Amino acid sequence: MTTDIENTKTVQAWLKGLEDQSGVSRDEGLQRVAVLQDFCALVDKEPDQIIAECLREVEGGKKIRAKGRRFYADRITEFESSIGGGAGEKRQMGNYIRSFLIHNGVLLQTSPLS
Amino acid sequence: MEFKEVVGRRRSIRYFLPWRPVERDKVQTILEAARLASRAGNADFARAIVVERDALSKADLASLTLPVNAGMIEMAPIHIYWWGDLKAFARDMPSRAAEQVDMGILNISHGWTHTFINEVAYPQVVQAFSSDEVLCAKVTGCEAGLAISQALLAAVDEGLGTMLCTYPEEPARQVLGVPDSWTSLWVQFVGYPAESWEAGGQRPRPPLGELFHEGKYGQPFRGTEEGAARLRAEKMIQDPAPFSWRKEEVRAVSRMLGLPEE
Amino acid sequence: MDFLEVVGSRRSIRIFKPWEQVEKEKIQRILEVVRLTTCPGNLQPWRAIVVERDKLSKEDRETLLACDNYQGAHVNAPVWIYWFADVEGSTADTFRTRVHDLVDLGALPTFYGWTHETIDSAIVKGETAPEGMPAIHSLIHGLPREAAEAVARQETVGACAVAVLAAVNEGLGTCLHMAASAEKTPDLHAVLNAPEGWVPVWCQLVGYPAESPDGGGQRPRLPFETLYYDGAYGKPFARNAEVVEKLEEEKLLQEEMPKPGRFEELKHLARMLGFPL
């Protein structure tokens, strides 16, 4: 696995989505890329690979691979629990990874925090 | 609340306060409103199973969850699973029509008699329903939809947030023990909104004339500016989305609930 | 909203949506209501400076917040109405002018003794007011400045109670907050350019509530019987259960706090607003 994931197609799509839809600056986005990098290390996958496992190409677009999405949803939950800090901070980190999937077209919802 | 304001305020609420229960009499009000909706042949098309989220086992909740309803299903304390009874018309129409003849609801002046129901309407209409699946699904969906629409408005009138979403038919049939002749329609989520009731403003809709025509297709129905002004005064037409502070609100509410913000 | 429901629904709202601005018309409507409230001699000593938090310079906002120790509610409320008592508004001379007007307009009946002459001789010369009038010769004649200030304050406090109800009637959340500690009062005056004779009374915070508008239920109140007496102290004013029931129907009396879920709500709001949990 390379250490520089910033220039991958899916990370670029994420950074652009963060900027366009959510008004998150590139600098701020890059800090989140560092969190994604930790997640990638946990699952031992490249960002593009993660998205490829959640989406497959079909005629006229893409389809979600339910199995892949479920797999990564579970890994994100594990990732959250492996992080230090309060429930809110753990969730925040997990949400950065969810955001990466979501901005790449992988619809994903999560339980509200109690 | 005045009727027009209820219609004007209705919009899909997607963030609920997970911890705030809905009073049982408000749920009853929603169901009563649905019970009184218009329906063909006075038949029982609209059926519902009310579920308290907290009474569901973890496994049952998981069976009812889809990627698109996952957030709401856990936030909304009340789920109303709406179904359409595909057998309703054939089963109910003859006896309900007869009853309405006896009650003076369906009358000679409009051609209604027991003879007509038993000898003409039954073979012509009821049997058509039993043999034509497309017709049956079309009418059932429409008639149940009328009831669901009133249920939505009643929830708004009770100060609740509400929205319709999809649910997985077969797993829901198993969990809720629903008969085979019922077809899945929508799940209505009900709860107190975590977002403001405006939810960012009234949703964009094409102008009247683009949707509705007069005389024949292609001649747009023309409303008047005074008509629209009156509806604004009566709060049926409200401030449109987007509100200037909407994105900030969504961020705050997402943060509160631990959902992805950006 | 019906009057009793407004009174019954009023709570001190302390958690606002910082992002939702309050319509200027609603602020005007609050101010219009207060303008018509009751006060002795039609003095109207209240003044207000309306401040929109997000229109302040960063420096001024910091100064005003520091005056009040950065109270949580103050920080997240979008509108701050600073209510002042104008000492000049309740001097003997102002009283005299205003009651003259009330006589001329027919509000104060001459058959109770109110005339320009009786007013002037009582207030200016200290001569005993005729029976039928209040004892303004002792109340107002030679009124010292401190007493005028006390009157201005007390009448402004009364006006604030009305301002709070007016805000609730507009569907807003509101509460009265300390405006400035004694040593910070000059800072407040400087930022708001308030005249010297204006004494800060309350800062009314206004905004849309982020907490449930019922604020988790009605606050505990002292028992009716310990507050009110019939004829003389010692004989409690009898509280009729039927009246209580009727007032519950009319939403004056509502469920008391804490309602279920209140602490859950506070935890979520803290997370939303970035306060420590």
XYZ file of C-alpha atoms in Angstrom:
653
model
C 0.000 0.000 0.000
C 1.349 3.426 -0.904
C 1.497 6.152 1.698
C 0.171 8.880 -0.536
C -3.506 8.304 -1.144
C -4.281 11.938 -1.824
C -3.965 11.645 -5.585
C -6.151 8.612 -6.013
C -9.287 9.055 -8.058
C -11.707 8.423 -5.212
C -9.922 10.676 -2.721
C -9.902 13.455 -5.297
C -13.643 12.901 -5.818
C -14.140 13.066 -2.067
C -12.161 16.299 -1.678
C -14.113 17.874 -4.517
C -17.419 16.727 -3.035
C -16.452 18.115 0.368
C -15.636 21.433 -1.241
C -18.626 21.666 -3.587
C -21.457 20.268 -1.505
C -20.304 20.890 2.045
C -18.039 23.934 1.795
C -15.101 22.142 3.425
C -11.820 23.692 2.355
C -9.152 21.578 0.705
C -6.809 22.040 3.666
C -9.434 20.794 6.054
C -10.255 17.970 3.666
C -6.613 16.918 3.593
C -6.633 16.513 7.369
C -9.467 14.051 6.915
C -7.496 12.214 4.258
C -5.016 11.399 7.038
C -7.853 9.708 8.953
C -8.815 7.770 5.832
C -5.213 6.694 5.547
C -5.443 5.137 9.021
C -8.599 3.342 7.984
C -6.959 2.077 4.821
C -4.168 0.671 6.951
C -6.692 -1.080 9.173
C -8.392 -2.814 6.269
C -5.198 -3.013 4.209
C -6.833 -1.565 1.098
C -6.340 1.387 -1.225
C -9.164 3.969 -1.371
C -9.988 3.122 -4.987
C -10.159 -0.539 -4.047
C -12.582 0.169 -1.226
C -14.938 2.007 -3.537
C -14.565 -0.652 -6.214
C -15.698 -3.234 -3.691
C -18.810 -1.167 -2.932
C -19.799 -0.250 -6.493
C -19.786 -2.119 -9.748
C -20.052 -0.727 -13.237
C -23.254 -1.497 -15.069
C -24.615 -0.207 -18.309
C -25.402 3.469 -17.870
C -23.859 3.851 -14.424
C -22.971 2.052 -11.262
C -24.691 -0.314 -8.870
C -24.039 -0.702 -5.201
C -22.512 -3.978 -4.091
C -24.506 -4.631 -0.921
C -21.969 -7.096 0.421
C -19.059 -4.709 0.038
C -20.949 -1.871 1.597
C -21.965 -4.001 4.549
C -18.373 -5.126 4.976
C -17.065 -1.574 5.108
C -19.902 -0.338 7.295
C -18.825 -2.956 9.854
C -15.144 -2.050 9.481
C -15.990 1.617 10.065
C -17.760 0.692 13.278
C -14.651 -1.262 14.347
C -12.459 1.670 13.355
C -14.553 3.976 15.541
C -14.223 1.778 18.579
C -10.455 1.503 18.117
C -10.024 5.280 18.446
C -9.502 7.103 21.730
C -11.698 9.929 23.022
C -15.391 10.411 23.778
C -18.303 8.910 21.863
C -18.683 12.108 19.824
C -15.047 12.164 18.745
C -15.019 8.460 17.861
C -18.130 8.966 15.781
C -16.630 12.004 14.082
C -13.678 9.943 12.873
C -15.966 7.163 11.641
C -18.098 9.748 9.873
C -15.077 10.984 7.937
C -14.768 7.503 6.446
C -18.514 7.314 5.794
C -18.215 10.693 4.078
C -15.524 9.252 1.795
C -17.894 6.464 0.735
C -20.905 8.784 0.449
C -19.134 11.351 -1.723
C -18.169 8.509 -4.041
C -21.810 7.511 -4.490
C -22.071 4.777 -1.866
C -25.247 5.656 0.002
C -24.710 4.718 3.609
C -26.621 5.588 6.747
C -25.745 5.089 10.346
C -27.527 4.865 13.673
C -27.988 8.021 15.682
C -25.660 8.326 18.630
C -27.477 7.946 21.935
C -54.391 24.234 12.791
C -56.236 25.493 9.747
C -56.391 22.991 6.911
C -54.460 25.093 4.425
C -51.670 25.659 6.902
C -51.423 21.927 7.582
C -51.050 21.280 3.861
C -48.496 24.084 3.645
C -46.448 22.823 6.567
C -46.293 19.222 5.460
C -42.895 18.183 4.238
C -40.729 15.148 4.742
C -38.961 15.308 8.062
C -35.790 13.241 7.999
C -34.322 13.932 11.432
C -36.229 12.844 14.527
C -35.502 13.130 18.237
C -34.754 9.475 18.972
C -35.480 9.753 22.671
C -38.796 11.582 22.535
C -41.772 9.231 22.486
C -44.967 9.996 20.564
C -48.122 10.152 22.642
C -50.394 7.227 21.916
C -53.443 9.398 21.286
C -51.565 11.193 18.526
C -50.886 7.877 16.822
C -54.572 7.083 17.175
C -55.434 10.421 15.563
C -53.228 9.599 12.585
C -54.952 6.248 12.101
C -58.422 7.742 12.509
C -57.642 10.309 9.826
C -56.609 7.494 7.484
C -59.725 5.491 8.333
C -61.927 8.363 7.196
C -60.269 8.913 3.816
C -62.164 8.575 0.558
C -62.106 5.017 -0.878
C -63.748 3.316 -3.811
C -66.641 1.029 -2.961
C -65.981 1.814 0.677
C -63.518 -1.066 0.625
C -60.670 -1.558 3.105
C -57.676 -1.000 0.829
C -55.397 0.714 3.345
C -54.045 -1.468 6.119
C -51.323 -0.617 8.589
C -49.172 -2.153 11.256
C -48.055 0.346 13.880
C -44.725 -0.518 15.400
C -42.981 1.047 18.352
C -39.323 1.052 17.472
C -38.306 0.223 21.011
C -40.571 -2.818 21.093
C -38.776 -4.373 18.101
C -36.094 -6.958 18.719
C -32.679 -6.099 17.300
C -33.076 -8.832 14.709
C -36.520 -7.630 13.618
C -35.306 -4.060 13.345
C -32.456 -5.283 11.168
C -34.896 -7.190 8.924
C -36.933 -4.042 8.348
C -33.874 -1.931 7.586
C -32.750 -0.948 4.119
C -29.761 1.248 3.294
C -32.142 4.101 2.453
C -34.259 3.901 5.592
C -31.502 2.977 8.039
C -31.106 6.362 9.683
C -34.814 7.141 10.023
C -35.799 3.680 11.189
C -33.617 4.149 14.236
C -34.447 7.802 14.840
C -38.241 7.603 14.552
C -39.916 6.104 17.610
C -43.053 5.138 15.667
C -43.203 3.311 12.350
C -46.479 2.807 10.538
C -46.061 0.110 7.920
C -48.694 0.818 5.275
C -49.948 -2.027 3.127
C -52.560 -2.304 0.400
C -55.009 -5.153 0.597
C -55.237 -6.537 -2.945
C -58.361 -8.494 -2.055
C -60.162 -5.541 -0.512
C -62.286 -4.467 -3.419
C -63.532 -7.900 -4.483
C -64.189 -8.880 -0.898
C -65.747 -5.698 0.438
C -67.433 -3.985 -2.452
C -70.628 -6.076 -2.814
C -71.572 -6.038 0.860
C -70.472 -2.441 1.437
C -72.388 -1.261 -1.593
C -75.479 -3.133 -0.434
C -75.144 -1.590 2.998
C -74.905 1.856 1.443
C -78.005 1.230 -0.620
C -79.867 0.400 2.600
C -78.494 3.503 4.305
C -79.517 5.863 1.524
C -75.931 6.648 0.602
C -76.152 4.996 -2.827
C -79.554 5.727 -4.275
C -81.975 5.037 -7.094
C -81.297 8.546 -8.409
C -77.835 7.351 -9.344
C -78.958 3.921 -10.463
C -78.049 1.912 -7.365
C -80.146 -1.133 -6.415
C -79.400 -4.538 -4.913
C -80.202 -6.045 -8.293
C -77.574 -3.863 -9.978
C -74.958 -4.774 -7.371
C -75.614 -8.517 -7.400
C -76.339 -9.085 -11.050
C -74.331 -6.414 -12.866
C -71.653 -4.775 -10.731
C -70.418 -8.018 -9.233
C -69.668 -9.853 -12.468
C -68.527 -6.738 -14.345
C -66.409 -4.923 -11.796
C -65.563 -7.249 -8.959
C -64.591 -10.186 -11.131
C -62.495 -7.877 -13.302
C -60.576 -6.962 -10.161
C -59.986 -10.590 -9.329
C -58.570 -11.393 -12.733
C -56.675 -8.213 -13.668
C -53.584 -7.813 -11.485
C -52.477 -4.538 -13.029
C -55.862 -2.908 -12.526
C -56.033 -4.242 -9.012
C -52.552 -2.961 -8.083
C -53.282 0.430 -9.646
C -56.529 0.961 -7.778
C -55.219 -0.462 -4.499
C -52.172 1.789 -4.560
C -54.254 4.841 -5.358
C -56.960 4.170 -2.772
C -54.510 3.314 0.002
C -52.488 6.389 -0.966
C -55.477 8.582 -0.204
C -55.550 7.186 3.316
C -51.797 7.552 3.759
C -51.986 11.154 2.617
C -54.510 11.922 5.342
C -52.296 10.129 7.852
C -49.400 12.409 6.899
C -51.488 15.541 7.261
C -52.862 14.384 10.611
C -49.331 13.855 11.903
C -48.399 17.395 10.854
C -51.538 18.738 12.518
C -50.479 16.990 15.748
C -47.160 18.853 15.669
C -45.211 15.765 14.676
C -42.634 15.196 11.985
C -43.353 12.516 9.445
C -42.192 11.074 6.145
C -42.723 8.078 3.885
C -39.959 5.678 3.060
C -39.572 2.275 1.537
C -39.248 -1.045 3.414
C -38.379 -4.595 2.339
C -41.621 -6.418 1.558
C -40.918 -10.059 2.337
C -38.878 -9.544 5.518
C -41.572 -7.139 6.728
C -44.277 -9.681 5.904
C -42.464 -12.203 8.107
C -41.716 -9.829 11.003
C -45.177 -8.292 11.021
C -47.090 -11.497 10.191
C -48.930 -9.891 7.297
C -51.231 -11.934 4.973
C -50.045 -12.784 1.468
C -52.759 -10.693 -0.146
C -51.328 -7.481 1.280
C -48.849 -5.590 -0.855
C -46.190 -3.360 0.674
C -46.556 0.382 0.132
C -44.704 2.767 2.425
C -43.477 2.974 5.956
C -44.546 6.217 7.585
C -42.004 7.376 10.147
C -43.445 9.466 12.962
C -41.682 11.349 15.709
C -40.803 14.769 17.011
C -38.575 16.553 14.518
C -34.949 17.137 15.424
C -34.766 19.643 12.605
C -37.043 22.693 12.620
C -40.522 22.010 11.244
C -39.660 24.155 8.217
C -36.949 21.619 7.328
C -35.289 24.200 5.128
C -38.396 25.565 3.435
C -41.178 24.428 1.154
C -39.926 22.059 -1.537
C -39.616 23.266 -5.111
C -42.600 22.385 -7.277
C -43.224 23.228 -10.904
C -45.774 25.959 -11.471
C -49.449 24.992 -11.536
C -49.795 25.253 -15.306
C -46.923 22.907 -15.934
C -48.581 20.143 -13.947
C -52.229 20.775 -14.562
C -54.035 21.490 -17.768
C -57.394 22.873 -18.656
C -59.769 21.531 -21.270
C -57.122 19.368 -22.821
C -53.476 18.542 -22.591
C -51.226 21.419 -23.541
C -53.431 24.209 -22.280
C -51.966 25.105 -18.907
C -54.349 25.785 -16.043
C -53.903 29.463 -15.216
C -53.935 30.564 -11.610
C -54.074 34.211 -10.604
C -51.556 36.209 -8.625
C -54.354 37.171 -6.179
C -55.156 33.500 -5.667
C -51.542 32.770 -4.862
C -51.345 35.805 -2.560
C -54.357 34.589 -0.610
C -52.779 31.164 -0.208
C -49.599 32.783 1.040
C -51.618 34.737 3.605
C -53.330 31.515 4.664
C -49.954 29.774 4.921
C -50.571 27.128 2.315
C -47.836 28.579 0.148
C -44.842 29.206 2.380
C -41.265 30.404 2.120
C -39.498 28.166 -0.378
C -36.303 26.219 0.165
C -33.477 26.892 0.567
C -33.400 28.849 3.827
C -30.193 30.795 4.335
C -29.379 28.920 7.520
C -30.354 25.462 6.355
C -26.893 24.020 5.866
C -25.821 25.243 9.272
C -28.868 23.622 10.803
C -28.246 20.317 9.077
C -24.662 20.340 10.333
C -25.758 21.028 13.893
C -28.479 18.389 13.860
C -26.126 15.840 12.295
C -23.535 16.599 14.933
C -26.134 16.211 17.653
C -27.133 12.794 16.334
C -23.636 11.655 15.341
C -24.494 11.419 11.636
C -22.059 12.351 8.873
C -22.141 16.136 8.514
C -20.127 16.754 5.409
C -51.969 31.987 21.182
C -54.429 32.491 23.993
C -53.223 34.611 26.870
C -53.270 31.848 29.470
C -51.386 29.524 27.161
C -48.746 32.203 26.587
C -48.252 32.578 30.337
C -48.305 28.816 30.828
C -45.845 28.169 28.001
C -43.301 30.731 29.087
C -40.015 29.260 30.280
C -36.548 30.660 30.443
C -35.133 29.202 27.250
C -31.380 28.861 27.571
C -30.471 26.871 24.493
C -31.038 28.596 21.160
C -30.381 27.710 17.551
C -27.442 29.983 16.877
C -27.994 29.811 13.131
C -31.623 30.850 12.915
C -32.103 34.606 12.754
C -35.151 36.266 14.259
C -37.349 38.216 11.878
C -37.068 41.949 12.487
C -40.891 42.238 12.490
C -41.084 39.913 15.473
C -38.669 42.068 17.448
C -40.732 45.128 16.562
C -43.883 43.356 17.748
C -42.254 42.664 21.129
C -41.230 46.315 21.460
C -44.698 47.485 20.448
C -46.273 45.341 23.181
C -43.975 46.711 25.859
C -44.709 50.278 24.815
C -48.306 49.737 25.906
C -47.638 48.190 29.280
C -48.751 49.684 32.588
C -46.708 52.070 34.739
C -47.437 54.769 37.359
C -48.044 58.292 36.099
C -47.526 57.008 32.558
C -43.785 57.415 33.165
C -42.591 54.774 30.666
C -39.016 54.856 31.933
C -37.938 51.751 29.954
C -35.589 52.005 27.024
C -34.121 49.278 24.919
C -31.210 48.743 22.576
C -31.685 45.809 20.252
C -28.483 44.056 19.292
C -28.163 41.401 16.591
C -25.250 39.257 17.618
C -24.054 38.511 14.116
C -24.036 42.160 13.084
C -21.633 43.161 15.862
C -17.937 43.555 15.203
C -15.968 40.718 16.746
C -14.499 43.120 19.265
C -17.856 44.523 20.401
C -19.348 41.049 20.620
C -16.509 39.904 22.829
C -16.858 42.959 25.073
C -20.598 42.470 25.520
C -20.203 38.766 26.208
C -17.443 39.478 28.703
C -19.818 41.866 30.554
C -21.926 38.824 31.310
C -19.181 36.238 31.889
C -19.830 34.587 28.501
C -22.960 32.901 29.722
C -23.898 29.957 27.504
C -27.338 31.243 26.580
C -25.953 34.686 25.774
C -23.375 33.199 23.419
C -25.874 31.252 21.350
C -28.858 33.636 21.254
C -29.008 35.617 17.995
C -30.782 38.697 19.422
C -29.987 40.561 22.622
C -32.416 43.221 23.778
C -30.732 45.368 26.400
C -33.411 46.849 28.629
C -32.463 50.035 30.462
C -34.195 52.164 33.082
C -33.946 55.858 32.231
C -33.604 57.768 35.475
C -34.725 60.973 33.731
C -37.874 59.068 32.825
C -39.050 58.893 36.426
C -38.099 62.175 38.049
C -40.688 64.301 39.844
C -40.722 66.646 36.896
C -41.437 63.893 34.353
C -44.193 62.579 36.588
C -45.721 66.055 36.769
C -45.671 66.545 32.987
C -47.154 63.124 32.286
C -49.999 63.388 34.792
C -50.872 66.818 33.444
C -51.332 65.136 30.084
C -53.428 62.380 31.648
C -55.690 64.989 33.206
C -56.033 66.859 29.899
C -56.876 63.650 28.073
C -59.483 62.593 30.606
C -57.619 59.554 31.933
C -57.371 60.909 35.475
C -60.789 62.103 36.632
C -61.017 65.548 38.135
C -63.725 64.308 40.503
C -60.981 62.317 42.262
C -59.145 65.583 42.760
C -56.780 65.526 39.754
C -56.176 69.024 38.354
C -53.045 70.841 37.197
C -53.218 72.918 40.397
C -53.531 70.033 42.856
C -50.751 68.157 41.052
C -48.404 71.137 41.045
C -49.019 72.110 44.656
C -48.423 68.495 45.795
C -45.355 67.789 43.684
C -43.678 71.171 43.564
C -44.634 72.619 46.950
C -45.235 69.450 48.922
C -48.741 70.477 49.942
C -51.008 67.627 50.956
C -52.912 66.222 47.993
C -56.688 66.266 48.391
C -58.417 63.044 49.389
C -59.180 60.930 46.354
C -55.711 61.362 44.886
C -52.650 59.317 45.839
C -50.369 60.913 48.431
C -48.053 62.275 45.745
C -46.946 65.094 48.065
C -45.109 62.470 50.107
C -44.318 60.060 47.254
C -43.078 62.427 44.565
C -42.295 65.827 46.143
C -38.527 66.216 46.479
C -37.983 62.734 45.058
C -34.248 62.017 45.413
C -32.356 60.706 42.397
C -31.784 57.295 44.000
C -35.517 56.931 44.558
C -36.205 57.996 40.959
C -33.736 55.356 39.835
C -35.439 52.717 41.969
C -38.809 53.613 40.433
C -37.372 53.520 36.912
C -35.829 50.117 37.590
C -38.915 48.578 39.089
C -41.124 49.763 36.251
C -38.632 48.490 33.682
C -38.573 45.091 35.394
C -42.362 45.005 35.036
C -41.991 45.903 31.376
C -39.493 43.074 30.933
C -42.052 40.581 32.235
C -44.359 41.732 29.453
C -41.540 41.639 26.884
C -40.919 38.010 27.734
C -44.574 37.093 27.231
C -44.649 39.011 23.956
C -41.695 36.954 22.708
C -43.392 33.680 23.672
C -46.486 34.847 21.824
C -44.344 35.215 18.687
C -43.228 31.595 18.975
C -39.757 32.605 20.109
C -37.617 31.358 22.949
C -36.507 33.978 25.427
C -35.036 34.577 28.841
C -33.856 37.481 30.928
C -30.141 37.551 31.575
C -27.885 39.712 33.616
C -26.654 42.536 31.348
C -23.342 43.356 33.011
C -21.617 42.982 36.324
C -21.122 46.283 38.169
C -17.481 46.697 37.175
C -18.239 45.916 33.512
C -21.211 48.294 33.199
C -19.061 51.081 31.687
C -17.975 48.665 28.924
C -21.609 47.967 28.139
C -22.388 51.684 27.968
C -19.397 52.282 25.728
C -20.244 49.593 23.168
C -23.927 50.496 23.016
C -23.342 54.235 23.270
C -26.011 54.299 25.997
C -26.715 57.632 27.716
C -25.267 57.961 31.185
C -28.604 58.067 32.956
C -29.654 54.712 31.548
C -29.270 51.944 34.081
C -28.991 48.418 32.631
C -31.772 46.213 33.974
C -31.934 42.975 31.949
C -30.560 41.616 28.764
C -33.446 39.797 27.085
C -32.133 36.965 24.941
C -34.332 36.106 21.977
C -34.067 33.349 19.408
C -35.548 30.113 18.210
C -35.204 27.425 20.848
C -32.894 24.516 20.145
C -34.231 22.837 23.243
C -37.846 21.779 23.208
C -39.962 24.959 23.494
C -41.467 23.543 26.677
C -37.975 23.627 28.189
C -38.515 20.204 29.714
C -41.689 21.186 31.583
C -42.982 23.903 33.884
C -40.608 24.983 36.605
C -41.428 24.118 40.216
C -43.442 26.869 41.882
C -44.083 27.480 45.547
C -47.401 26.105 46.763
C -50.300 28.462 46.054
C -51.354 28.480 49.717
C -47.973 29.696 50.896
C -48.068 32.680 48.552
C -51.579 34.066 48.827
C -53.836 34.901 51.753
C -57.437 35.805 52.159
C -58.222 38.963 54.138
C -55.130 38.822 56.288
C -51.953 36.850 56.619
C -52.516 33.450 58.173
C -55.648 32.463 56.280
C -54.517 30.980 52.962
C -56.534 31.933 49.897
C -58.496 28.758 49.181
C -57.431 27.025 45.971
C -60.466 25.623 44.161
C -59.687 22.298 42.458
C -62.206 22.944 39.676
C -60.472 26.180 38.768
C -57.174 24.339 38.679
C -58.639 21.737 36.370
C -60.019 24.409 34.056
C -56.635 26.134 33.962
C -55.014 22.860 32.996
C -57.412 22.627 30.074
C -56.558 26.192 29.138
C -52.841 25.297 29.239
C -51.895 27.742 31.953
C -50.951 24.810 34.140
C -48.788 22.334 32.251
C -46.732 19.278 33.044
C -43.952 20.036 35.494
C -40.329 19.371 34.835
C -38.380 17.207 34.419
C -40.334 15.533 31.642
C -39.062 12.178 30.416
C -36.113 12.448 28.055
C -34.944 15.834 29.343
C -31.460 14.729 30.268
C -31.142 12.796 27.038
C -32.064 16.009 25.242
C -29.471 18.049 27.133
C -26.762 15.537 26.297
C -27.605 15.754 22.590
C -27.788 19.540 22.626
C -24.381 19.751 24.299
C -22.944 17.618 21.514
C -24.686 19.716 18.883
C -23.354 22.994 20.260
C -19.910 21.676 21.057
C -20.106 21.898 24.841
C -18.305 19.278 26.927
C -20.422 16.229 27.762
